[in-house]
C-alpha atoms as a PDB file:
ATOM      1  CA  MET A   1       6.954  -2.322-103.063  1.00  0.00           C
ATOM      2  CA  ARG A   2       6.355   1.365-102.469  1.00  0.00           C
ATOM      3  CA  GLY A   3      10.017   1.882-101.541  1.00  0.00           C
ATOM      4  CA  LEU A   4      11.111   0.129-104.726  1.00  0.00           C
ATOM      5  CA  GLY A   5       8.967   2.510-106.784  1.00  0.00           C
ATOM      6  CA  LEU A   6      10.453   5.483-104.968  1.00  0.00           C
ATOM      7  CA  ILE A   7      13.991   4.242-105.615  1.00  0.00           C
ATOM      8  CA  GLY A   8      13.185   3.803-109.300  1.00  0.00           C
ATOM      9  CA  LEU A   9      11.784   7.316-109.448  1.00  0.00           C
ATOM     10  CA  VAL A  10      14.911   8.770-107.821  1.00  0.00           C
ATOM     11  CA  ILE A  11      17.174   6.872-110.248  1.00  0.00           C
ATOM     12  CA  ALA A  12      15.133   8.076-113.245  1.00  0.00           C
ATOM     13  CA  LEU A  13      15.300  11.658-111.944  1.00  0.00           C
ATOM     14  CA  ALA A  14      19.077  11.379-111.534  1.00  0.00           C
ATOM     15  CA  ILE A  15      19.461  10.115-115.114  1.00  0.00           C
ATOM     16  CA  VAL A  16      17.337  12.963-116.464  1.00  0.00           C
ATOM     17  CA  ALA A  17      19.359  15.476-114.443  1.00  0.00           C
ATOM     18  CA  LEU A  18      22.643  14.111-115.819  1.00  0.00           C
ATOM     19  CA  VAL A  19      21.391  14.220-119.392  1.00  0.00           C
ATOM     20  CA  ALA A  20      20.070  17.758-118.934  1.00  0.00           C
ATOM     21  CA  LYS A  21      23.372  18.876-117.437  1.00  0.00           C
ATOM     22  CA  LYS A  22      25.279  17.353-120.359  1.00  0.00           C
ATOM     23  CA  GLN A  23      22.932  19.069-122.828  1.00  0.00           C
ATOM     24  CA  PHE A  24      23.311  22.511-121.251  1.00  0.00           C
ATOM     25  CA  THR A  25      27.090  22.357-120.943  1.00  0.00           C
ATOM     26  CA  GLY A  26      27.445  21.477-124.638  1.00  0.00           C
ATOM     27  CA  THR A  27      25.559  24.499-125.992  1.00  0.00           C
ATOM     28  CA  ALA A  28      28.417  26.993-126.318  1.00  0.00           C
ATOM     29  CA  VAL A  29      28.290  29.288-129.363  1.00  0.00           C
ATOM     30  CA  PRO A  30      31.383  28.714-131.492  1.00  0.00           C
ATOM     31  CA  VAL A  31      33.542  31.755-132.201  1.00  0.00           C
ATOM     32  CA  SER A  32      35.558  32.004-135.401  1.00  0.00           C
ATOM     33  CA  ALA A  33      39.154  33.230-135.643  1.00  0.00           C
ATOM     34  CA  ASP A  34      38.094  36.811-136.344  1.00  0.00           C
ATOM     35  CA  GLY A  35      35.950  36.924-133.184  1.00  0.00           C
ATOM     36  CA  SER A  36      32.511  36.755-134.790  1.00  0.00           C
ATOM     37  CA  THR A  37      30.025  34.153-133.663  1.00  0.00           C
ATOM     38  CA  ALA A  38      28.931  31.401-136.010  1.00  0.00           C
ATOM     39  CA  SER A  39      25.200  31.670-135.374  1.00  0.00           C
ATOM     40  CA  ALA A  40      24.013  31.197-138.956  1.00  0.00           C
ATOM     41  CA  PRO A  41      25.287  27.594-139.293  1.00  0.00           C
ATOM     42  CA  VAL A  42      23.855  26.820-135.857  1.00  0.00           C
ATOM     43  CA  ARG A  43      20.475  28.154-136.979  1.00  0.00           C
ATOM     44  CA  ASP A  44      20.660  26.046-140.130  1.00  0.00           C
ATOM     45  CA  GLN A  45      21.498  22.957-138.121  1.00  0.00           C
ATOM     46  CA  ALA A  46      18.638  23.648-135.700  1.00  0.00           C
ATOM     47  CA  ARG A  47      16.248  24.030-138.616  1.00  0.00           C
ATOM     48  CA  GLN A  48      17.423  20.698-140.066  1.00  0.00           C
ATOM     49  CA  VAL A  49      16.864  18.955-136.724  1.00  0.00           C
ATOM     50  CA  GLN A  50      13.379  20.461-136.469  1.00  0.00           C
ATOM     51  CA  ASP A  51      12.538  19.340-140.010  1.00  0.00           C
ATOM     52  CA  GLN A  52      13.796  15.806-139.348  1.00  0.00           C
ATOM     53  CA  TYR A  53      11.760  15.614-136.149  1.00  0.00           C
ATOM     54  CA  LYS A  54       8.642  16.840-137.932  1.00  0.00           C
ATOM     55  CA  GLN A  55       9.104  14.293-140.735  1.00  0.00           C
ATOM     56  CA  ALA A  56       9.573  11.462-138.227  1.00  0.00           C
ATOM     57  CA  LEU A  57       6.490  12.565-136.303  1.00  0.00           C
ATOM     58  CA  ASP A  58       4.400  12.768-139.483  1.00  0.00           C
ATOM     59  CA  ALA A  59       5.551   9.287-140.535  1.00  0.00           C
ATOM     60  CA  ALA A  60       4.677   7.870-137.112  1.00  0.00           C
ATOM     61  CA  MET A  61       1.232   9.465-137.215  1.00  0.00           C
ATOM     62  CA  GLN A  62       0.564   8.011-140.679  1.00  0.00           C
ATOM     63  CA  GLN A  63       1.605   4.540-139.517  1.00  0.00           C
ATOM     64  CA  SER A  64      -0.675   4.699-136.480  1.00  0.00           C
ATOM     65  CA  GLN A  65      -3.610   5.786-138.640  1.00  0.00           C
ATOM     66  CA  ARG A  66      -3.090   2.856-141.002  1.00  0.00           C
ATOM     67  CA  LYS A  67      -3.013   0.289-138.194  1.00  0.00           C
ATOM     68  CA  MET A  68      -6.300   1.362-136.623  1.00  0.00           C
ATOM     69  CA  PRO A  69      -9.294  -0.692-137.830  1.00  0.00           C
ATOM     70  CA  ASP A  70     -12.395   1.041-139.173  1.00  0.00           C
ATOM     71  CA  ASP A  71     -15.352   1.212-136.805  1.00  0.00           C
ATOM     72  CA  GLU A  72     -18.216   0.129-139.059  1.00  0.00           C
END
């Protein structure tokens, strides 16, 4: 049983490593035809992702608060 848990841990670590590698290789800064970097649209996109994540987190927190019974 202990060996099975260790194998599962190694497989999970390998999956995380592959995903991290894929994430880091895909983060090149695009360069336009005139040689300038396109950092402003990347910043805008990052801000949108952060806002979406925050909204999803807020919605999840509100749902969990509604489901909890009152302790009276």
